Amino acid sequence: MSASSSPFPSGDDQAATVTRLRAAGCVFAEDEARLLISAAQTPAGLADMVSRRAAGQPLEHVLGWAEFCGLRIAVDPGVFIPRRRTEFLVRRAAALARRAAGPDHGRARPVVVDLCCGSGAVGAALAASLSRVELHAADIDPAAVRCARRNVAAAGGQVYQGDLYGPLPARMRGRVDILAANVPYVPSGEVGLLPPEARAHEPRMALDGGTDGLDILRRVAAAAPLWLAPGGHLLAETSERQAPRAAEAVGRDGLIPQVAHSGRLNATVVIATMAARPGE
Ligand SMILES: C[S@@+](CC[C@H](N)C(=O)[O-])C[C@H]1O[C@@H](n2cnc3c(N)ncnc32)[C@H](O)[C@@H]1O
């Protein structure tokens, strides 16, 4: 197709798109314009995308995907957008999963559960970085589950809908090597302080972790010993401020907690390891 018959904007129109995005407060207006132009199928489609973005919809919801661990993760409107900082949890979980599959432990396929999976970004990224994995993911929100099914399909992952462990098959009890749980952890009183894009476009149940932000983590930790394999690991993201209390919350019933922090990603993860049985 020649430049003159292209359905996409001319240089002037591109500049107008940038101006419109910038006027709406988009700090990276040039980059966003480029992404929207390359995603749009038609000029009318582009106009609609630019309007939605200018009205405050997160860029990822407008595009329909978010970049996470080098992957394009499908994210529908109303579904939590995976955050860059969560890549730290993925890296830690991947290292532990590799060890579970190593010669000392002899698991042919580590069993990974992405609990509170949202779009399934964590599970999809773990599967992409491990050569073999048995992947399960679960979320309470049907919109998130629909997204996660698309994102973990390539890894042959199973996605379930329901409250925490409720929908997981009972046969997985005592078999989980990696329990990655990026649960909601914003204290209820601080949800109102989040950026407007999160408050208005992500579900409250994806953000609100109760009075001190740790209610859901406590529930996850309480049942983790039932699901983890000996030597298995629970990994959960928290804020740096919450970390001591989060470690206390997960350090129970044979779980040994530690805290890991990445200054570069401003990310904090509590890791609780299930004591191995003697001889394992
Ligand atoms: C902070 S988001 C994280 C999503 C995803 N793990 C990620 O990192 O992108 C938390 C997710 O927990 C889910 N959730 C909240 N309460 C839940 C519950 N009781 N059972 C299962 N999922 C829950 C929400 O629907 C949301 O998708």
CSV table of C-alpha atoms and ligand atoms in Angstrom, one decimal:
chain,number,residue,atom,x,y,z
A,1,MET,CA,0.0,0.0,0.0
A,2,SER,CA,1.4,3.4,-0.9
A,3,ALA,CA,1.9,6.1,1.7
A,4,SER,CA,-0.9,8.1,0.2
A,5,SER,CA,-3.5,5.3,0.4
A,6,SER,CA,-2.5,4.2,4.0
A,7,PRO,CA,-5.4,4.1,6.4
A,8,PHE,CA,-3.1,5.4,9.1
A,9,PRO,CA,-2.4,9.0,10.0
A,10,SER,CA,-0.2,11.3,8.0
A,11,GLY,CA,2.7,13.0,9.8
A,12,ASP,CA,0.4,15.9,10.7
A,13,ASP,CA,-2.3,13.5,12.1
A,14,GLN,CA,0.3,11.7,14.1
A,15,ALA,CA,1.4,15.1,15.6
A,16,ALA,CA,-2.2,15.8,16.3
A,17,THR,CA,-2.5,12.5,18.1
A,18,VAL,CA,0.5,13.3,20.2
A,19,THR,CA,-0.9,16.8,21.0
A,20,ARG,CA,-4.2,15.3,22.1
A,21,LEU,CA,-2.6,12.7,24.3
A,22,ARG,CA,-0.3,15.3,25.8
A,23,ALA,CA,-3.2,17.7,26.5
A,24,ALA,CA,-4.9,14.8,28.3
A,25,GLY,CA,-1.9,14.5,30.6
A,26,CYS,CA,-0.1,11.5,29.0
A,27,VAL,CA,3.6,12.0,30.0
A,28,PHE,CA,4.9,9.6,27.3
A,29,ALA,CA,2.6,11.0,24.6
A,30,GLU,CA,4.9,10.1,21.6
A,31,ASP,CA,5.4,6.5,22.7
A,32,GLU,CA,1.7,6.1,23.4
A,33,ALA,CA,0.8,7.6,20.0
A,34,ARG,CA,3.2,5.2,18.3
A,35,LEU,CA,1.7,2.2,20.1
A,36,LEU,CA,-1.9,3.2,19.5
A,37,ILE,CA,-1.2,3.9,15.8
A,38,SER,CA,0.4,0.5,15.4
A,39,ALA,CA,-2.5,-1.3,17.2
A,40,ALA,CA,-5.3,0.4,15.4
A,41,GLN,CA,-6.9,-1.4,12.4
A,42,THR,CA,-8.7,1.6,11.0
A,43,PRO,CA,-8.7,5.4,11.4
A,44,ALA,CA,-12.0,5.2,13.2
A,45,GLY,CA,-10.5,2.5,15.5
A,46,LEU,CA,-7.6,4.8,16.2
A,47,ALA,CA,-9.9,7.8,16.9
A,48,ASP,CA,-11.8,5.6,19.4
A,49,MET,CA,-8.6,4.4,21.1
A,50,VAL,CA,-7.2,7.9,21.4
A,51,SER,CA,-10.5,9.1,22.9
A,52,ARG,CA,-10.6,6.3,25.5
A,53,ARG,CA,-7.0,7.1,26.4
A,54,ALA,CA,-7.6,10.8,26.6
A,55,ALA,CA,-10.6,10.1,28.9
A,56,GLY,CA,-8.2,8.4,31.3
A,57,GLN,CA,-8.5,4.7,30.5
A,58,PRO,CA,-5.1,3.0,31.1
A,59,LEU,CA,-3.0,2.5,28.0
A,60,GLU,CA,-2.9,-1.3,28.6
A,61,HIS,CA,-6.7,-1.5,28.6
A,62,VAL,CA,-6.9,0.5,25.4
A,63,LEU,CA,-4.3,-1.6,23.7
A,64,GLY,CA,-5.6,-4.9,25.1
A,65,TRP,CA,-2.2,-6.0,26.3
A,66,ALA,CA,0.6,-5.2,28.8
A,67,GLU,CA,4.2,-5.9,28.5
A,68,PHE,CA,5.4,-8.2,31.4
A,69,CYS,CA,8.7,-10.1,31.6
A,70,GLY,CA,9.1,-9.5,27.8
A,71,LEU,CA,5.7,-11.0,27.0
A,72,ARG,CA,2.6,-9.4,25.7
A,73,ILE,CA,-0.1,-10.3,28.3
A,74,ALA,CA,-3.7,-9.8,27.2
A,75,VAL,CA,-5.5,-7.5,29.6
A,76,ASP,CA,-9.2,-6.7,29.2
A,77,PRO,CA,-10.8,-3.6,30.6
A,78,GLY,CA,-11.6,-4.1,34.3
A,79,VAL,CA,-8.8,-6.6,34.9
A,80,PHE,CA,-5.7,-5.7,37.0
A,81,ILE,CA,-2.8,-4.6,34.9
A,82,PRO,CA,0.4,-6.5,35.8
A,83,ARG,CA,3.1,-4.2,37.3
A,84,ARG,CA,6.7,-4.1,36.3
A,85,ARG,CA,7.7,-4.6,40.0
A,86,THR,CA,6.1,-8.0,40.0
A,87,GLU,CA,8.8,-9.2,37.6
A,88,PHE,CA,10.9,-9.5,40.7
A,89,LEU,CA,8.5,-12.1,42.2
A,90,VAL,CA,8.6,-14.0,38.9
A,91,ARG,CA,12.4,-14.0,38.9
A,92,ARG,CA,12.6,-15.3,42.4
A,93,ALA,CA,9.9,-18.0,41.8
A,94,ALA,CA,11.6,-19.1,38.6
A,95,ALA,CA,15.0,-19.6,40.4
A,96,LEU,CA,13.2,-21.7,43.1
A,97,ALA,CA,11.3,-23.7,40.5
A,98,ARG,CA,14.5,-24.5,38.7
A,99,ARG,CA,16.0,-25.8,41.9
A,100,ALA,CA,12.9,-27.9,42.5
A,101,ALA,CA,13.4,-29.5,39.1
A,102,GLY,CA,17.2,-29.9,39.7
A,103,PRO,CA,19.1,-33.2,40.4
A,104,ASP,CA,18.7,-32.8,44.2
A,105,HIS,CA,14.9,-32.7,44.1
A,106,GLY,CA,14.2,-34.6,40.9
A,107,ARG,CA,10.9,-33.1,39.9
A,108,ALA,CA,10.5,-33.6,36.2
A,109,ARG,CA,7.9,-30.8,36.0
A,110,PRO,CA,7.6,-28.4,38.9
A,111,VAL,CA,4.0,-27.8,40.0
A,112,VAL,CA,3.3,-24.0,39.9
A,113,VAL,CA,0.2,-22.3,41.2
A,114,ASP,CA,-0.6,-18.7,40.3
A,115,LEU,CA,-3.1,-17.8,43.0
A,116,CYS,CA,-5.1,-14.5,42.7
A,117,CYS,CA,-3.8,-14.7,39.1
A,118,GLY,CA,-5.6,-11.7,37.5
A,119,SER,CA,-4.6,-11.8,33.9
A,120,GLY,CA,-2.4,-14.8,34.6
A,121,ALA,CA,0.8,-12.7,33.9
A,122,VAL,CA,2.8,-14.3,36.7
A,123,GLY,CA,2.0,-17.9,35.7
A,124,ALA,CA,2.5,-17.2,32.0
A,125,ALA,CA,5.9,-15.6,32.7
A,126,LEU,CA,7.0,-18.4,34.9
A,127,ALA,CA,6.0,-21.0,32.3
A,128,ALA,CA,7.9,-19.0,29.6
A,129,SER,CA,11.0,-19.0,31.7
A,130,LEU,CA,10.9,-22.7,32.7
A,131,SER,CA,11.3,-25.5,30.2
A,132,ARG,CA,8.7,-27.7,31.7
A,133,VAL,CA,6.0,-26.9,34.2
A,134,GLU,CA,2.6,-28.0,35.4
A,135,LEU,CA,0.8,-24.7,35.7
A,136,HIS,CA,-2.5,-24.0,37.5
A,137,ALA,CA,-4.0,-20.5,38.1
A,138,ALA,CA,-7.1,-19.2,39.9
A,139,ASP,CA,-8.9,-16.0,40.6
A,140,ILE,CA,-12.3,-15.0,42.0
A,141,ASP,CA,-13.1,-12.6,39.2
A,142,PRO,CA,-14.7,-14.1,36.0
A,143,ALA,CA,-13.2,-11.3,33.8
A,144,ALA,CA,-9.7,-12.1,35.1
A,145,VAL,CA,-10.2,-15.8,34.6
A,146,ARG,CA,-11.2,-15.2,31.0
A,147,CYS,CA,-8.0,-13.2,30.4
A,148,ALA,CA,-5.9,-15.7,32.2
A,149,ARG,CA,-7.2,-18.6,30.1
A,150,ARG,CA,-5.9,-16.8,27.0
A,151,ASN,CA,-2.5,-16.0,28.6
A,152,VAL,CA,-1.7,-19.4,30.0
A,153,ALA,CA,-3.0,-21.5,27.1
A,154,ALA,CA,0.4,-21.7,25.4
A,155,ALA,CA,1.8,-23.3,28.5
A,156,GLY,CA,-1.1,-25.8,28.7
A,157,GLY,CA,-2.1,-24.1,32.0
A,158,GLN,CA,-5.4,-24.8,33.8
A,159,VAL,CA,-7.4,-21.8,35.1
A,160,TYR,CA,-10.1,-22.0,37.8
A,161,GLN,CA,-12.6,-19.5,39.1
A,162,GLY,CA,-13.3,-19.2,42.8
A,163,ASP,CA,-12.2,-18.0,46.2
A,164,LEU,CA,-8.4,-18.6,46.8
A,165,TYR,CA,-7.7,-22.4,46.9
A,166,GLY,CA,-11.4,-23.3,46.7
A,167,PRO,CA,-11.5,-24.2,43.0
A,168,LEU,CA,-8.2,-26.1,42.9
A,169,PRO,CA,-8.4,-29.9,42.4
A,170,ALA,CA,-7.9,-31.7,45.7
A,171,ARG,CA,-5.3,-34.0,44.1
A,172,MET,CA,-2.9,-31.0,44.1
A,173,ARG,CA,-2.7,-31.0,48.0
A,174,GLY,CA,0.8,-31.5,49.2
A,175,ARG,CA,2.2,-31.3,45.6
A,176,VAL,CA,2.7,-27.6,44.9
A,177,ASP,CA,6.4,-26.5,44.5
A,178,ILE,CA,5.8,-22.9,43.8
A,179,LEU,CA,2.7,-21.0,45.1
A,180,ALA,CA,3.0,-17.5,43.6
A,181,ALA,CA,0.3,-15.3,45.2
A,182,ASN,CA,0.3,-11.7,44.2
A,183,VAL,CA,-2.7,-10.9,46.4
A,184,PRO,CA,-4.3,-7.5,46.9
A,185,TYR,CA,-2.2,-5.8,49.6
A,186,VAL,CA,-3.2,-2.1,49.7
A,187,PRO,CA,-4.6,-1.2,53.1
A,188,SER,CA,-8.3,-0.3,52.7
A,189,GLY,CA,-7.7,3.3,53.9
A,190,GLU,CA,-5.0,3.8,51.3
A,191,VAL,CA,-6.9,2.7,48.2
A,192,GLY,CA,-8.2,6.2,47.8
A,193,LEU,CA,-4.6,7.4,47.5
A,194,LEU,CA,-3.8,5.2,44.5
A,195,PRO,CA,-3.4,6.9,41.0
A,196,PRO,CA,-6.8,7.6,39.4
A,197,GLU,CA,-6.1,5.0,36.6
A,198,ALA,CA,-6.0,2.2,39.3
A,199,ARG,CA,-8.9,3.5,41.3
A,200,ALA,CA,-11.2,4.0,38.4
A,201,HIS,CA,-10.3,1.2,36.1
A,202,GLU,CA,-9.1,-1.7,38.3
A,203,PRO,CA,-11.5,-3.6,40.5
A,204,ARG,CA,-11.4,-2.7,44.2
A,205,MET,CA,-11.1,-6.5,45.0
A,206,ALA,CA,-7.8,-6.5,43.1
A,207,LEU,CA,-6.3,-3.8,45.3
A,208,ASP,CA,-7.9,-3.8,48.7
A,209,GLY,CA,-6.1,-6.1,51.2
A,210,GLY,CA,-8.2,-5.1,54.3
A,211,THR,CA,-7.3,-2.9,57.3
A,212,ASP,CA,-3.6,-3.5,57.2
A,213,GLY,CA,-3.4,-4.8,53.7
A,214,LEU,CA,-2.6,-8.3,54.8
A,215,ASP,CA,-6.0,-10.0,55.2
A,216,ILE,CA,-5.8,-12.0,52.0
A,217,LEU,CA,-2.2,-12.9,52.5
A,218,ARG,CA,-3.1,-14.3,56.0
A,219,ARG,CA,-5.7,-16.5,54.5
A,220,VAL,CA,-3.3,-17.7,51.8
A,221,ALA,CA,-0.6,-18.5,54.4
A,222,ALA,CA,-3.0,-20.3,56.7
A,223,ALA,CA,-3.9,-22.9,54.1
A,224,ALA,CA,-0.5,-23.0,52.3
A,225,PRO,CA,0.9,-25.9,54.3
A,226,LEU,CA,-2.0,-28.1,53.1
A,227,TRP,CA,-1.0,-27.4,49.4
A,228,LEU,CA,2.7,-27.0,49.4
A,229,ALA,CA,5.0,-30.0,48.7
A,230,PRO,CA,7.8,-30.5,51.3
A,231,GLY,CA,10.4,-27.9,50.4
A,232,GLY,CA,7.8,-25.9,48.4
A,233,HIS,CA,7.7,-22.1,48.4
A,234,LEU,CA,5.0,-19.5,48.9
A,235,LEU,CA,5.9,-16.1,47.3
A,236,ALA,CA,3.9,-13.0,47.9
A,237,GLU,CA,4.5,-9.3,47.0
A,238,THR,CA,4.1,-6.7,49.7
A,239,SER,CA,5.2,-3.1,50.3
A,240,GLU,CA,8.5,-2.6,52.0
A,241,ARG,CA,6.7,-1.1,55.0
A,242,GLN,CA,4.5,-4.2,55.3
A,243,ALA,CA,7.2,-6.7,54.9
A,244,PRO,CA,8.0,-7.4,58.6
A,245,ARG,CA,4.3,-8.1,59.4
A,246,ALA,CA,3.8,-10.0,56.1
A,247,ALA,CA,6.8,-12.3,57.1
A,248,GLU,CA,5.2,-12.8,60.5
A,249,ALA,CA,1.9,-13.6,58.8
A,250,VAL,CA,3.4,-16.3,56.5
A,251,GLY,CA,5.9,-17.7,59.1
A,252,ARG,CA,3.6,-20.4,60.6
A,253,ASP,CA,2.8,-24.1,60.6
A,254,GLY,CA,6.2,-25.2,59.4
A,255,LEU,CA,6.7,-22.3,56.9
A,256,ILE,CA,10.0,-20.5,57.2
A,257,PRO,CA,9.8,-16.9,56.0
A,258,GLN,CA,12.4,-14.6,54.5
A,259,VAL,CA,12.1,-11.2,52.8
A,260,ALA,CA,13.7,-10.3,49.4
A,261,HIS,CA,13.9,-6.8,48.0
A,262,SER,CA,14.8,-5.3,44.7
A,263,GLY,CA,15.9,-1.6,44.8
A,264,ARG,CA,15.8,-1.4,41.0
A,265,LEU,CA,12.2,-2.5,40.7
A,266,ASN,CA,11.2,-1.1,44.1
A,267,ALA,CA,9.7,-4.5,44.9
A,268,THR,CA,9.5,-6.6,48.0
A,269,VAL,CA,8.6,-10.2,48.2
A,270,VAL,CA,8.0,-12.5,51.2
A,271,ILE,CA,9.0,-16.1,50.6
A,272,ALA,CA,7.9,-18.8,52.9
A,273,THR,CA,9.4,-22.2,52.5
A,274,MET,CA,7.8,-25.4,53.7
A,275,ALA,CA,10.1,-27.5,55.8
A,276,ALA,CA,11.3,-30.6,53.9
A,277,ARG,CA,10.7,-34.0,55.5
A,278,PRO,CA,13.8,-35.6,56.8
A,279,GLY,CA,15.7,-37.3,53.9
A,280,GLU,CA,14.1,-35.0,51.3
B,1,LIG,C1,-3.1,-7.4,42.8
B,1,LIG,S1,-4.1,-8.4,41.7
B,1,LIG,C2,-2.8,-9.4,41.0
B,1,LIG,C3,-3.1,-10.1,39.7
B,1,LIG,C4,-1.9,-10.8,39.1
B,1,LIG,N1,-1.4,-11.8,40.0
B,1,LIG,C5,-0.8,-9.9,38.7
B,1,LIG,O1,0.2,-9.9,39.4
B,1,LIG,O2,-1.0,-9.2,37.7
B,1,LIG,C6,-5.0,-9.4,42.8
B,1,LIG,C7,-5.9,-10.4,42.2
B,1,LIG,O3,-6.5,-11.1,43.3
B,1,LIG,C8,-7.9,-11.5,42.9
B,1,LIG,N2,-8.6,-11.8,44.2
B,1,LIG,C9,-8.9,-11.0,45.1
B,1,LIG,N3,-9.5,-11.6,46.1
B,1,LIG,C10,-9.5,-13.0,45.8
B,1,LIG,C11,-10.0,-14.2,46.4
B,1,LIG,N4,-10.6,-14.1,47.6
B,1,LIG,N5,-9.8,-15.3,45.7
B,1,LIG,C12,-9.2,-15.3,44.5
B,1,LIG,N6,-8.8,-14.2,43.9
B,1,LIG,C13,-8.9,-13.0,44.5
B,1,LIG,C14,-8.4,-10.2,42.2
B,1,LIG,O4,-9.5,-10.6,41.4
B,1,LIG,C15,-7.1,-9.8,41.4
B,1,LIG,O5,-7.2,-10.4,40.1
